[in-house]
Tab-separated table of C-alpha atoms in Angstrom:
chain	number	residue	atom	x	y	z
A	1	MET	CA	-41.976	-21.859	-62.963
A	2	LYS	CA	-41.503	-21.735	-59.224
A	3	THR	CA	-38.073	-22.237	-57.790
A	4	ALA	CA	-38.051	-24.925	-55.149
A	5	THR	CA	-36.957	-23.720	-51.716
A	6	ARG	CA	-34.044	-25.732	-50.456
A	7	ARG	CA	-34.581	-26.834	-46.859
A	8	THR	CA	-31.738	-27.876	-44.622
A	9	PRO	CA	-32.236	-30.521	-41.957
A	10	PHE	CA	-30.085	-28.417	-39.603
A	11	GLY	CA	-32.452	-25.434	-39.579
A	12	PRO	CA	-34.659	-26.585	-36.684
A	13	LEU	CA	-31.599	-27.708	-34.741
A	14	LEU	CA	-29.925	-24.316	-35.105
A	15	LEU	CA	-33.072	-22.573	-33.954
A	16	LEU	CA	-33.230	-24.841	-30.899
A	17	VAL	CA	-29.588	-24.167	-30.035
A	18	ALA	CA	-30.140	-20.428	-30.382
A	19	ALA	CA	-33.140	-20.601	-28.088
A	20	LEU	CA	-31.215	-22.585	-25.488
A	21	LEU	CA	-28.330	-20.117	-25.601
A	22	ALA	CA	-30.717	-17.223	-25.118
A	23	LEU	CA	-32.287	-19.006	-22.137
A	24	VAL	CA	-28.916	-19.748	-20.555
A	25	THR	CA	-27.806	-16.138	-21.052
A	26	THR	CA	-30.994	-14.899	-19.455
A	27	LEU	CA	-30.561	-17.165	-16.439
A	28	ALA	CA	-26.813	-16.606	-15.998
A	29	PRO	CA	-26.057	-14.813	-12.700
A	30	GLY	CA	-23.742	-12.310	-14.390
A	31	ALA	CA	-26.463	-11.279	-16.819
A	32	ARG	CA	-29.112	-10.308	-14.334
A	33	ALA	CA	-30.557	-6.882	-14.926
A	34	VAL	CA	-30.990	-6.302	-11.235
A	35	GLY	CA	-28.396	-4.552	-9.112
A	36	GLY	CA	-26.859	-5.469	-5.802
A	37	LEU	CA	-23.352	-6.101	-4.517
A	38	ASP	CA	-23.174	-9.605	-5.994
A	39	ALA	CA	-23.950	-8.303	-9.471
A	40	ALA	CA	-21.509	-5.409	-9.077
A	41	ALA	CA	-18.725	-7.695	-7.855
A	42	ALA	CA	-19.306	-10.240	-10.628
A	43	ALA	CA	-19.140	-7.478	-13.227
A	44	LEU	CA	-15.978	-5.908	-11.783
A	45	LYS	CA	-14.189	-9.241	-11.927
A	46	GLN	CA	-14.732	-9.158	-15.690
A	47	GLY	CA	-14.156	-5.455	-16.347
A	48	PRO	CA	-13.139	-2.231	-14.590
A	49	VAL	CA	-16.476	-0.388	-14.678
A	50	TYR	CA	-19.926	-1.405	-13.450
A	51	VAL	CA	-23.052	0.713	-13.709
A	52	ASP	CA	-26.145	-0.446	-11.885
A	53	PRO	CA	-29.061	-0.359	-14.396
A	54	ARG	CA	-30.887	2.027	-12.091
A	55	ALA	CA	-27.962	4.504	-12.309
A	56	SER	CA	-27.534	4.390	-16.079
A	57	GLY	CA	-29.073	7.855	-16.361
A	58	GLN	CA	-26.146	9.268	-14.373
A	59	PHE	CA	-23.472	7.502	-16.410
A	60	PRO	CA	-24.600	6.396	-19.902
A	61	LYS	CA	-23.179	3.256	-21.495
A	62	ALA	CA	-21.018	5.118	-24.006
A	63	GLU	CA	-19.289	7.051	-21.217
A	64	ALA	CA	-18.890	3.915	-19.115
A	65	ASP	CA	-17.365	2.033	-22.055
A	66	ALA	CA	-14.932	4.875	-22.722
A	67	LEU	CA	-13.828	4.923	-19.079
A	68	ALA	CA	-13.440	1.144	-19.049
A	69	LYS	CA	-11.256	1.332	-22.156
A	70	LYS	CA	-9.091	4.034	-20.539
A	71	ILE	CA	-8.557	1.906	-17.417
A	72	LYS	CA	-7.789	-1.239	-19.408
A	73	ASN	CA	-5.273	0.602	-21.538
A	74	SER	CA	-3.578	1.916	-18.385
A	75	GLY	CA	-3.048	-1.614	-17.151
A	76	LYS	CA	-3.748	-0.581	-13.526
A	77	PRO	CA	-6.118	-2.299	-11.046
A	78	ILE	CA	-8.698	0.492	-10.842
A	79	PHE	CA	-12.324	-0.498	-10.209
A	80	VAL	CA	-15.249	1.899	-10.671
A	81	ALA	CA	-18.873	1.348	-9.683
A	82	VAL	CA	-21.784	3.726	-10.268
A	83	LEU	CA	-24.660	2.834	-7.975
A	84	PRO	CA	-27.998	4.277	-6.891
A	85	ARG	CA	-28.811	5.027	-3.303
A	86	ALA	CA	-30.563	1.842	-2.345
A	87	ALA	CA	-30.896	-0.423	0.674
A	88	GLU	CA	-28.566	-3.044	-0.821
A	89	TYR	CA	-25.731	-0.505	-0.891
A	90	PRO	CA	-25.222	0.502	2.779
A	91	PRO	CA	-22.744	3.415	2.694
A	92	LYS	CA	-20.952	2.631	5.938
A	93	THR	CA	-19.665	-0.738	4.717
A	94	LEU	CA	-20.081	-0.419	0.950
A	95	LEU	CA	-16.417	-0.147	-0.037
A	96	GLN	CA	-15.336	-2.862	2.367
A	97	ASP	CA	-18.082	-5.244	1.226
A	98	LEU	CA	-17.459	-4.561	-2.455
A	99	ARG	CA	-13.715	-5.160	-2.056
A	100	THR	CA	-14.431	-8.413	-0.179
A	101	LYS	CA	-16.766	-9.755	-2.855
A	102	VAL	CA	-14.506	-8.806	-5.778
A	103	GLY	CA	-11.511	-10.235	-3.953
A	104	ILE	CA	-8.864	-8.433	-6.044
A	105	SER	CA	-6.402	-5.922	-4.602
A	106	GLY	CA	-6.728	-2.520	-6.215
A	107	VAL	CA	-8.194	0.975	-6.099
A	108	TYR	CA	-11.978	1.084	-5.745
A	109	ALA	CA	-13.999	4.192	-6.615
A	110	VAL	CA	-17.748	4.334	-6.030
A	111	GLU	CA	-20.318	6.884	-7.128
A	112	LEU	CA	-23.287	6.374	-4.806
A	113	GLY	CA	-26.251	8.520	-5.761
A	114	ASN	CA	-24.772	12.006	-5.679
A	115	GLY	CA	-21.897	11.016	-3.363
A	116	PHE	CA	-18.371	9.833	-4.163
A	117	ASN	CA	-15.761	7.885	-2.243
A	118	ALA	CA	-12.819	5.595	-2.874
A	119	GLY	CA	-10.511	3.177	-1.113
A	120	ALA	CA	-7.422	1.152	-1.926
A	121	ASP	CA	-5.286	-1.684	-0.682
A	122	PRO	CA	-2.185	0.027	0.801
A	123	ARG	CA	0.051	-2.107	-1.393
A	124	VAL	CA	-1.611	-0.436	-4.378
A	125	MET	CA	-1.966	3.142	-3.099
A	126	PRO	CA	-1.072	4.533	0.354
A	127	HIS	CA	-3.884	5.602	2.657
A	128	SER	CA	-2.791	9.244	2.615
A	129	SER	CA	-2.713	9.286	-1.193
A	130	VAL	CA	-6.282	8.008	-1.350
A	131	GLN	CA	-7.492	10.582	1.159
A	132	ASN	CA	-5.792	13.437	-0.651
A	133	LEU	CA	-7.063	12.298	-4.051
A	134	VAL	CA	-10.661	11.856	-2.935
A	135	GLY	CA	-10.581	15.194	-1.153
A	136	SER	CA	-9.330	16.990	-4.244
A	137	ILE	CA	-11.971	15.341	-6.421
A	138	LYS	CA	-14.766	16.369	-4.056
A	139	ARG	CA	-13.533	19.924	-3.720
A	140	SER	CA	-13.298	20.292	-7.513
A	141	ASP	CA	-17.103	20.095	-7.621
A	142	TYR	CA	-17.299	18.555	-11.091
A	143	PRO	CA	-20.715	19.106	-12.718
A	144	THR	CA	-21.031	15.548	-14.104
A	145	VAL	CA	-20.303	12.017	-12.930
A	146	SER	CA	-18.228	11.428	-16.047
A	147	GLN	CA	-15.901	14.340	-15.315
A	148	ARG	CA	-15.504	13.304	-11.695
A	149	LEU	CA	-14.705	9.664	-12.459
A	150	ASN	CA	-12.397	10.458	-15.369
A	151	SER	CA	-10.449	12.904	-13.236
A	152	PHE	CA	-10.112	10.329	-10.475
A	153	VAL	CA	-8.942	7.621	-12.881
A	154	ASP	CA	-6.433	9.930	-14.589
A	155	ILE	CA	-4.717	10.674	-11.275
A	156	ALA	CA	-5.064	7.182	-9.788
A	157	ASP	CA	-3.479	5.757	-12.933
A	158	GLN	CA	-0.309	7.738	-12.190
A	159	GLN	CA	-0.116	6.702	-8.531
A	160	ALA	CA	-1.453	3.146	-8.364
A	161	MET	CA	0.975	0.258	-8.291
A	162	GLY	CA	0.370	-3.235	-9.634
A	163	HIS	CA	-1.338	-4.537	-12.731
A	164	ALA	CA	-4.829	-5.052	-14.064
A	165	PRO	CA	-6.295	-8.465	-13.182
A	166	SER	CA	-5.952	-11.135	-15.853
A	167	SER	CA	-9.710	-11.712	-15.762
A	168	TRP	CA	-10.185	-8.392	-17.572
A	169	GLY	CA	-8.488	-9.785	-20.644
A	170	GLY	CA	-5.910	-7.007	-21.026
A	171	ALA	CA	-6.279	-3.761	-22.958
A	172	ASP	CA	-9.373	-3.083	-25.032
A	173	ASN	CA	-9.316	-5.171	-28.209
A	174	SER	CA	-12.717	-4.442	-29.651
A	175	GLY	CA	-11.083	-3.397	-32.914
A	176	LEU	CA	-9.659	-6.857	-33.645
A	177	ASP	CA	-11.382	-8.986	-36.248
A	178	THR	CA	-11.812	-12.722	-35.855
A	179	GLY	CA	-8.857	-13.624	-38.045
A	180	THR	CA	-6.513	-11.356	-36.122
A	181	ALA	CA	-7.742	-12.724	-32.812
A	182	ILE	CA	-7.171	-16.296	-33.981
A	183	GLY	CA	-3.694	-15.392	-35.190
A	184	LEU	CA	-2.846	-13.740	-31.893
A	185	GLY	CA	-4.193	-16.732	-30.044
A	186	ALA	CA	-1.885	-18.991	-32.009
A	187	LEU	CA	1.073	-16.751	-31.215
A	188	VAL	CA	0.162	-16.850	-27.545
A	189	VAL	CA	0.119	-20.641	-27.595
A	190	ILE	CA	3.432	-20.814	-29.464
A	191	GLY	CA	5.082	-18.147	-27.341
A	192	GLY	CA	3.602	-19.239	-24.030
A	193	GLY	CA	6.656	-21.262	-23.116
A	194	GLY	CA	8.955	-18.340	-23.887
A	195	ALA	CA	6.848	-15.892	-21.900
A	196	TYR	CA	6.861	-18.253	-18.924
A	197	ALA	CA	10.645	-18.593	-19.149
A	198	ILE	CA	11.080	-14.801	-19.219
A	199	ALA	CA	8.790	-14.315	-16.224
A	200	ARG	CA	10.618	-17.036	-14.341
A	201	ARG	CA	13.994	-15.483	-15.122
A	202	ASN	CA	12.758	-12.066	-13.969
A	203	ARG	CA	11.514	-13.527	-10.699
A	204	ARG	CA	14.846	-15.236	-10.172
A	205	ARG	CA	16.766	-12.008	-10.810
A	206	ARG	CA	14.566	-10.100	-8.383
A	207	ALA	CA	15.063	-12.791	-5.741
A	208	GLU	CA	18.830	-12.618	-6.205
A	209	ALA	CA	18.759	-8.805	-5.932
A	210	GLU	CA	16.714	-9.014	-2.734
A	211	ARG	CA	19.102	-11.543	-1.198
A	212	ALA	CA	22.057	-9.285	-1.980
A	213	ALA	CA	20.235	-6.258	-0.537
A	214	LEU	CA	19.367	-8.194	2.623
A	215	GLU	CA	23.006	-9.104	3.170
A	216	ASP	CA	24.052	-5.457	2.835
A	217	LEU	CA	21.258	-4.449	5.177
A	218	ARG	CA	22.130	-7.174	7.681
A	219	VAL	CA	25.393	-5.379	8.520
A	220	VAL	CA	23.539	-2.200	9.469
A	221	VAL	CA	20.786	-3.966	11.391
A	222	ASP	CA	23.254	-6.103	13.327
A	223	GLU	CA	25.078	-2.917	14.310
A	224	ASP	CA	21.804	-1.475	15.591
A	225	ILE	CA	21.032	-4.606	17.605
A	226	THR	CA	24.543	-4.640	19.056
A	227	ALA	CA	24.308	-0.956	19.994
A	228	PHE	CA	21.060	-1.572	21.854
A	229	GLY	CA	22.534	-4.588	23.631
A	230	GLU	CA	25.433	-2.405	24.809
A	231	GLU	CA	22.941	0.130	26.162
A	232	LEU	CA	21.333	-2.645	28.197
A	233	ASP	CA	24.750	-3.698	29.541
A	234	ARG	CA	25.565	-0.120	30.591
A	235	LEU	CA	22.216	0.308	32.302
A	236	ASP	CA	23.382	-1.169	35.622
A	237	PHE	CA	19.833	-1.856	36.753
A	238	SER	CA	18.665	-4.740	38.885
A	239	PRO	CA	14.939	-5.441	39.348
A	240	ALA	CA	15.733	-6.221	43.001
A	241	GLU	CA	17.754	-3.083	43.747
A	242	PRO	CA	16.560	-0.743	46.479
A	243	GLY	CA	14.025	1.761	45.200
A	244	ALA	CA	13.016	-0.319	42.185
A	245	ASP	CA	9.238	-0.453	41.820
A	246	GLU	CA	6.887	-2.415	39.599
A	247	ALA	CA	6.778	0.293	36.923
A	248	MET	CA	10.578	0.243	36.626
A	249	ARG	CA	10.631	-3.528	36.434
A	250	THR	CA	7.985	-3.395	33.689
A	251	ASP	CA	10.048	-0.911	31.660
A	252	TYR	CA	13.131	-3.084	32.058
A	253	THR	CA	11.236	-6.184	30.977
A	254	HIS	CA	9.901	-4.381	27.914
A	255	ALA	CA	13.441	-3.370	26.965
A	256	LEU	CA	14.745	-6.924	27.347
A	257	ASP	CA	11.826	-8.330	25.361
A	258	ALA	CA	12.432	-5.791	22.590
A	259	TYR	CA	16.087	-6.867	22.382
A	260	GLU	CA	15.152	-10.528	22.078
A	261	ASN	CA	12.374	-9.768	19.590
A	262	ALA	CA	14.769	-7.798	17.414
A	263	LYS	CA	17.329	-10.619	17.382
A	264	SER	CA	14.663	-13.215	16.594
A	265	ALA	CA	13.140	-11.124	13.804
A	266	MET	CA	16.540	-10.631	12.193
A	267	ALA	CA	17.286	-14.338	12.401
A	268	ARG	CA	14.026	-15.077	10.564
A	269	ALA	CA	14.480	-12.360	7.925
A	270	GLU	CA	14.418	-13.643	4.357
A	271	HIS	CA	13.678	-10.398	2.494
A	272	PRO	CA	14.727	-6.772	3.024
A	273	GLY	CA	11.167	-5.911	4.016
A	274	ASP	CA	11.420	-8.259	7.004
A	275	VAL	CA	13.818	-5.940	8.837
A	276	GLN	CA	10.994	-3.498	9.511
A	277	ALA	CA	9.967	-5.739	12.407
A	278	VAL	CA	13.530	-5.538	13.775
A	279	THR	CA	13.783	-1.764	13.876
A	280	THR	CA	10.223	-1.480	15.197
A	281	ALA	CA	11.268	-3.621	18.166
A	282	LEU	CA	14.444	-1.572	18.712
A	283	GLU	CA	12.487	1.692	18.690
A	284	GLU	CA	10.102	0.312	21.318
A	285	GLY	CA	13.027	-0.908	23.431
A	286	ARG	CA	14.807	2.446	23.424
A	287	PHE	CA	11.659	4.242	24.524
A	288	ALA	CA	11.309	1.737	27.387
A	289	LEU	CA	14.877	2.536	28.446
A	290	ALA	CA	14.205	6.284	28.293
A	291	THR	CA	11.136	5.820	30.469
A	292	LEU	CA	13.073	3.689	32.937
A	293	ALA	CA	15.831	6.290	33.184
A	294	ALA	CA	13.267	9.001	33.968
A	295	ARG	CA	11.653	6.928	36.707
A	296	ARG	CA	15.027	6.177	38.357
A	297	THR	CA	16.036	9.849	38.498
A	298	GLY	CA	12.623	11.245	39.361
A	299	ARG	CA	12.353	13.252	36.135
A	300	PRO	CA	9.042	13.644	34.236
A	301	LEU	CA	8.276	10.690	32.009
A	302	PRO	CA	9.316	11.280	28.393
A	303	GLU	CA	6.777	12.020	25.695
A	304	ARG	CA	6.368	9.214	23.186
A	305	ARG	CA	8.188	10.655	20.199
A	306	LEU	CA	9.878	9.376	17.069
A	307	PRO	CA	13.582	8.529	17.385
A	308	CYS	CA	16.221	10.996	16.274
A	309	PHE	CA	15.963	11.394	12.518
A	310	PHE	CA	19.703	11.640	11.989
A	311	ASP	CA	20.481	8.400	13.817
A	312	PRO	CA	17.763	6.317	15.527
A	313	ARG	CA	20.451	4.887	17.832
A	314	HIS	CA	20.475	8.288	19.557
A	315	GLY	CA	17.153	7.325	21.111
A	316	PRO	CA	13.839	9.199	21.256
A	317	SER	CA	13.844	12.746	19.915
A	318	VAL	CA	13.202	15.714	22.205
A	319	VAL	CA	12.256	18.443	19.726
A	320	ASP	CA	11.380	19.086	16.082
A	321	VAL	CA	13.617	21.320	13.965
A	322	GLN	CA	13.734	22.632	10.424
A	323	TRP	CA	16.388	20.916	8.319
A	324	ALA	CA	17.149	20.474	4.634
A	325	PRO	CA	19.284	17.802	2.943
A	326	ALA	CA	21.902	18.888	0.441
A	327	GLY	CA	20.058	20.466	-2.471
A	328	GLY	CA	16.649	19.751	-0.935
A	329	ALA	CA	13.811	21.716	0.617
A	330	GLU	CA	13.417	22.289	4.345
A	331	ARG	CA	11.234	19.922	6.326
A	332	THR	CA	10.508	19.335	10.017
A	333	VAL	CA	12.463	16.443	11.525
A	334	PRO	CA	12.620	15.042	15.066
A	335	VAL	CA	16.071	15.289	16.688
A	336	CYS	CA	17.793	14.336	19.913
A	337	ALA	CA	19.232	16.934	22.280
A	338	ALA	CA	22.821	16.405	21.086
A	339	ASP	CA	21.973	16.946	17.422
A	340	LYS	CA	19.811	19.942	18.305
A	341	SER	CA	22.826	21.489	20.013
A	342	ARG	CA	25.053	20.759	17.011
A	343	LEU	CA	22.595	22.363	14.610
A	344	ASP	CA	22.251	25.416	16.865
A	345	ASP	CA	26.044	25.801	16.742
A	346	GLY	CA	26.058	25.620	12.937
A	347	ARG	CA	27.607	22.140	12.891
A	348	GLU	CA	26.463	19.063	10.994
A	349	PRO	CA	24.387	16.483	12.918
A	350	LEU	CA	25.856	13.063	13.644
A	351	ALA	CA	24.157	11.217	10.793
A	352	ARG	CA	23.800	7.452	10.555
A	353	THR	CA	25.932	6.400	7.606
A	354	VAL	CA	25.719	3.165	5.648
A	355	ARG	CA	27.947	1.601	3.045
A	356	THR	CA	27.046	2.255	-0.592
A	357	GLU	CA	28.786	1.783	-3.936
A	358	SER	CA	29.913	5.407	-3.757
A	359	GLY	CA	31.248	5.077	-0.211
A	360	ASP	CA	29.707	5.696	3.202
A	361	ARG	CA	26.636	7.900	2.913
A	362	PRO	CA	23.780	9.001	5.222
A	363	TYR	CA	21.036	6.396	5.153
A	364	TRP	CA	18.661	8.788	3.388
A	365	GLU	CA	21.048	8.764	0.430
A	366	ALA	CA	21.146	4.957	0.259
A	367	GLY	CA	19.187	2.442	-1.809
A	368	PRO	CA	15.709	0.939	-1.519
A	369	ALA	CA	16.735	-1.749	0.978
A	370	TYR	CA	16.850	0.940	3.680
A	371	GLY	CA	13.168	1.780	3.224
A	372	PRO	CA	12.007	-1.039	5.546
A	373	TRP	CA	14.822	-0.222	7.982
A	374	ALA	CA	13.674	3.406	8.241
A	375	GLY	CA	10.000	2.401	8.196
A	376	GLY	CA	10.368	0.420	11.417
A	377	TYR	CA	11.844	3.405	13.220
A	378	PHE	CA	9.665	6.188	11.883
A	379	GLY	CA	6.400	4.472	10.954
A	380	GLY	CA	4.377	4.785	7.771
A	381	GLY	CA	2.497	8.053	7.764
A	382	LEU	CA	5.398	10.423	8.473
A	383	LEU	CA	8.298	8.716	6.737
A	384	PRO	CA	7.664	9.909	3.147
A	385	GLY	CA	7.436	13.499	4.388
A	386	LEU	CA	10.693	13.203	6.324
A	387	LEU	CA	12.531	11.811	3.312
A	388	VAL	CA	10.983	13.807	0.466
A	389	GLY	CA	13.611	15.007	-1.982
A	390	THR	CA	16.257	12.505	-0.826
A	391	LEU	CA	17.444	9.475	-2.781
A	392	LEU	CA	15.670	7.040	-0.465
A	393	GLY	CA	12.525	9.172	-0.503
A	394	ASN	CA	12.472	9.196	-4.308
A	395	VAL	CA	12.882	5.411	-4.400
A	396	MET	CA	10.032	4.982	-1.926
A	397	MET	CA	7.704	7.125	-4.029
A	398	SER	CA	8.411	5.133	-7.208
A	399	SER	CA	8.549	1.567	-5.868
A	400	ASN	CA	7.604	-0.562	-2.903
A	401	ALA	CA	11.144	-0.230	-1.480
A	402	TYR	CA	11.765	-3.967	-1.220
A	403	GLY	CA	8.495	-4.788	0.465
A	404	ALA	CA	8.303	-2.020	3.048
A	405	ASP	CA	4.639	-1.322	3.665
A	406	PHE	CA	5.072	1.980	5.584
A	407	GLY	CA	1.780	1.400	7.337
A	408	GLY	CA	-0.014	-1.191	5.180
A	409	PRO	CA	0.164	-4.942	4.657
A	410	THR	CA	2.483	-6.553	2.157
A	411	GLY	CA	1.737	-9.480	-0.090
A	412	ALA	CA	0.164	-9.789	-3.497
A	413	GLU	CA	0.629	-6.931	-5.892
A	414	GLY	CA	-2.243	-4.782	-7.035
A	415	GLY	CA	-4.448	-6.752	-9.361
A	416	ASP	CA	-3.775	-10.127	-7.742
A	417	PHE	CA	-6.609	-12.154	-6.263
A	418	SER	CA	-6.414	-12.049	-2.487
A	419	GLY	CA	-9.988	-12.870	-1.555
A	420	SER	CA	-11.030	-11.373	1.776
A	421	ASP	CA	-7.431	-11.249	3.020
A	422	PHE	CA	-7.057	-7.487	3.349
A	423	ASN	CA	-7.135	-4.915	6.100
A	424	PRO	CA	-10.787	-3.897	6.570
A	425	ASP	CA	-9.640	-0.659	8.189
A	426	ASP	CA	-8.664	0.459	4.705
A	427	PHE	CA	-12.186	0.112	3.323
A	428	GLY	CA	-15.077	1.532	5.222
A	429	GLY	CA	-14.583	2.879	8.760
A	430	GLY	CA	-11.000	3.251	7.566
A	431	PHE	CA	-10.218	1.292	4.305
A	432	GLY	CA	-8.095	4.074	2.897
A	433	ASP	CA	-11.324	5.902	2.238
A	434	GLY	CA	-11.684	9.556	1.497
A	435	GLY	CA	-14.065	10.521	4.244
A	436	GLY	CA	-17.446	9.124	3.339
A	437	PHE	CA	-20.058	9.520	0.642
A	438	ASP	CA	-21.152	13.086	0.559
A	439	GLY	CA	-22.357	15.213	-2.235
A	440	GLY	CA	-20.748	18.377	-1.023
A	441	GLY	CA	-19.191	18.011	2.351
A	442	GLY	CA	-21.718	16.948	4.959
A	443	GLY	CA	-21.129	13.231	5.280
A	444	PHE	CA	-23.569	10.553	4.310
A	445	ASP	CA	-25.135	8.369	6.994
A	446	GLY	CA	-21.932	8.540	8.964
A	447	GLY	CA	-19.758	8.065	5.949
A	448	PHE	CA	-17.304	5.236	5.854
């Protein structure tokens, strides 16, 4: 006796739905098998690693998946693309264009054919750090793409600031079954209000801490502005005095403008990081005064140098000397003539002190609020080297020092969507890159 086959009226419908889903998947832009910057950018928005199908022989799927899992588990905004040498990937602008299309601040590493390069938003990793890291990776001459990329990610993970973008979906969760995922989803819904409240409270606390730091910093900055204003009063220069020429009048105007710019910038300051504009203006004004003084006395014009390390109010430095903070290693610092003489005599330099909880201390032994203050005087590239081993230097290396950029833009943290709002000099031609795509040191079509 034959057993009747039970037919369900939903069978044909399910088959139709499956066919439609397959068609949609095939036509979806993110599922195209072809390469190109658009495909790479779309993939990197959804996950940290993209391998162009034509480069899969260099970096197999299993290795790519393992690297993606490592990056997700780190929680850092590190993007990796493995691409073939092809016309749609022009090396000179590749990093810049990829960063623009992804639109998320982070560290971007690209394997292009047999060449490697990387770039980063300065708020995520300083330009010098990227250059040093890429250089070390290239000089290590790793035999495989996997070793090179894993080494880069391991080090970038330790140095990058910020968080992985939310579009990645957090750490790898491939081991979760459906029931667990549903349960976690329910907890997220239930706890969403609590998580929002915690985040809001943390933001409020940080804002309160920044306001308090700005008020402490305001005392020091106002003293600097006042000191510069007193220098202008003592100058005893009149643009109409006998012997005054156009160059002198220009120097004097620059000094006056710097004074007004510093006062205006301080009046607008809302965060500790805003004072960097104030001290930048003061440094420019003091150099204008030094130049004016040289013109009036017929001396050679001064070299454009950093201000005195020990106290920027001393004016532009005249020489570099070896100096070490208490318990720290020696480093080269710029000093004024008076402090050079004191050091030569075995005396302590006249250091700029600021008020701290433990009493008046040199600014390099103060808190993170003084990072922007020092950054305006000494600029970004040299400041970490000047302060290495000091309290302020240690703070700068482990945080963003209350918004001081030390040479790069501030704004969204690493991992936040910022679209095309980034400094193109950091990617390509400059873009914090490591010197161009080269397989062993010769450059590649001009590099980045």
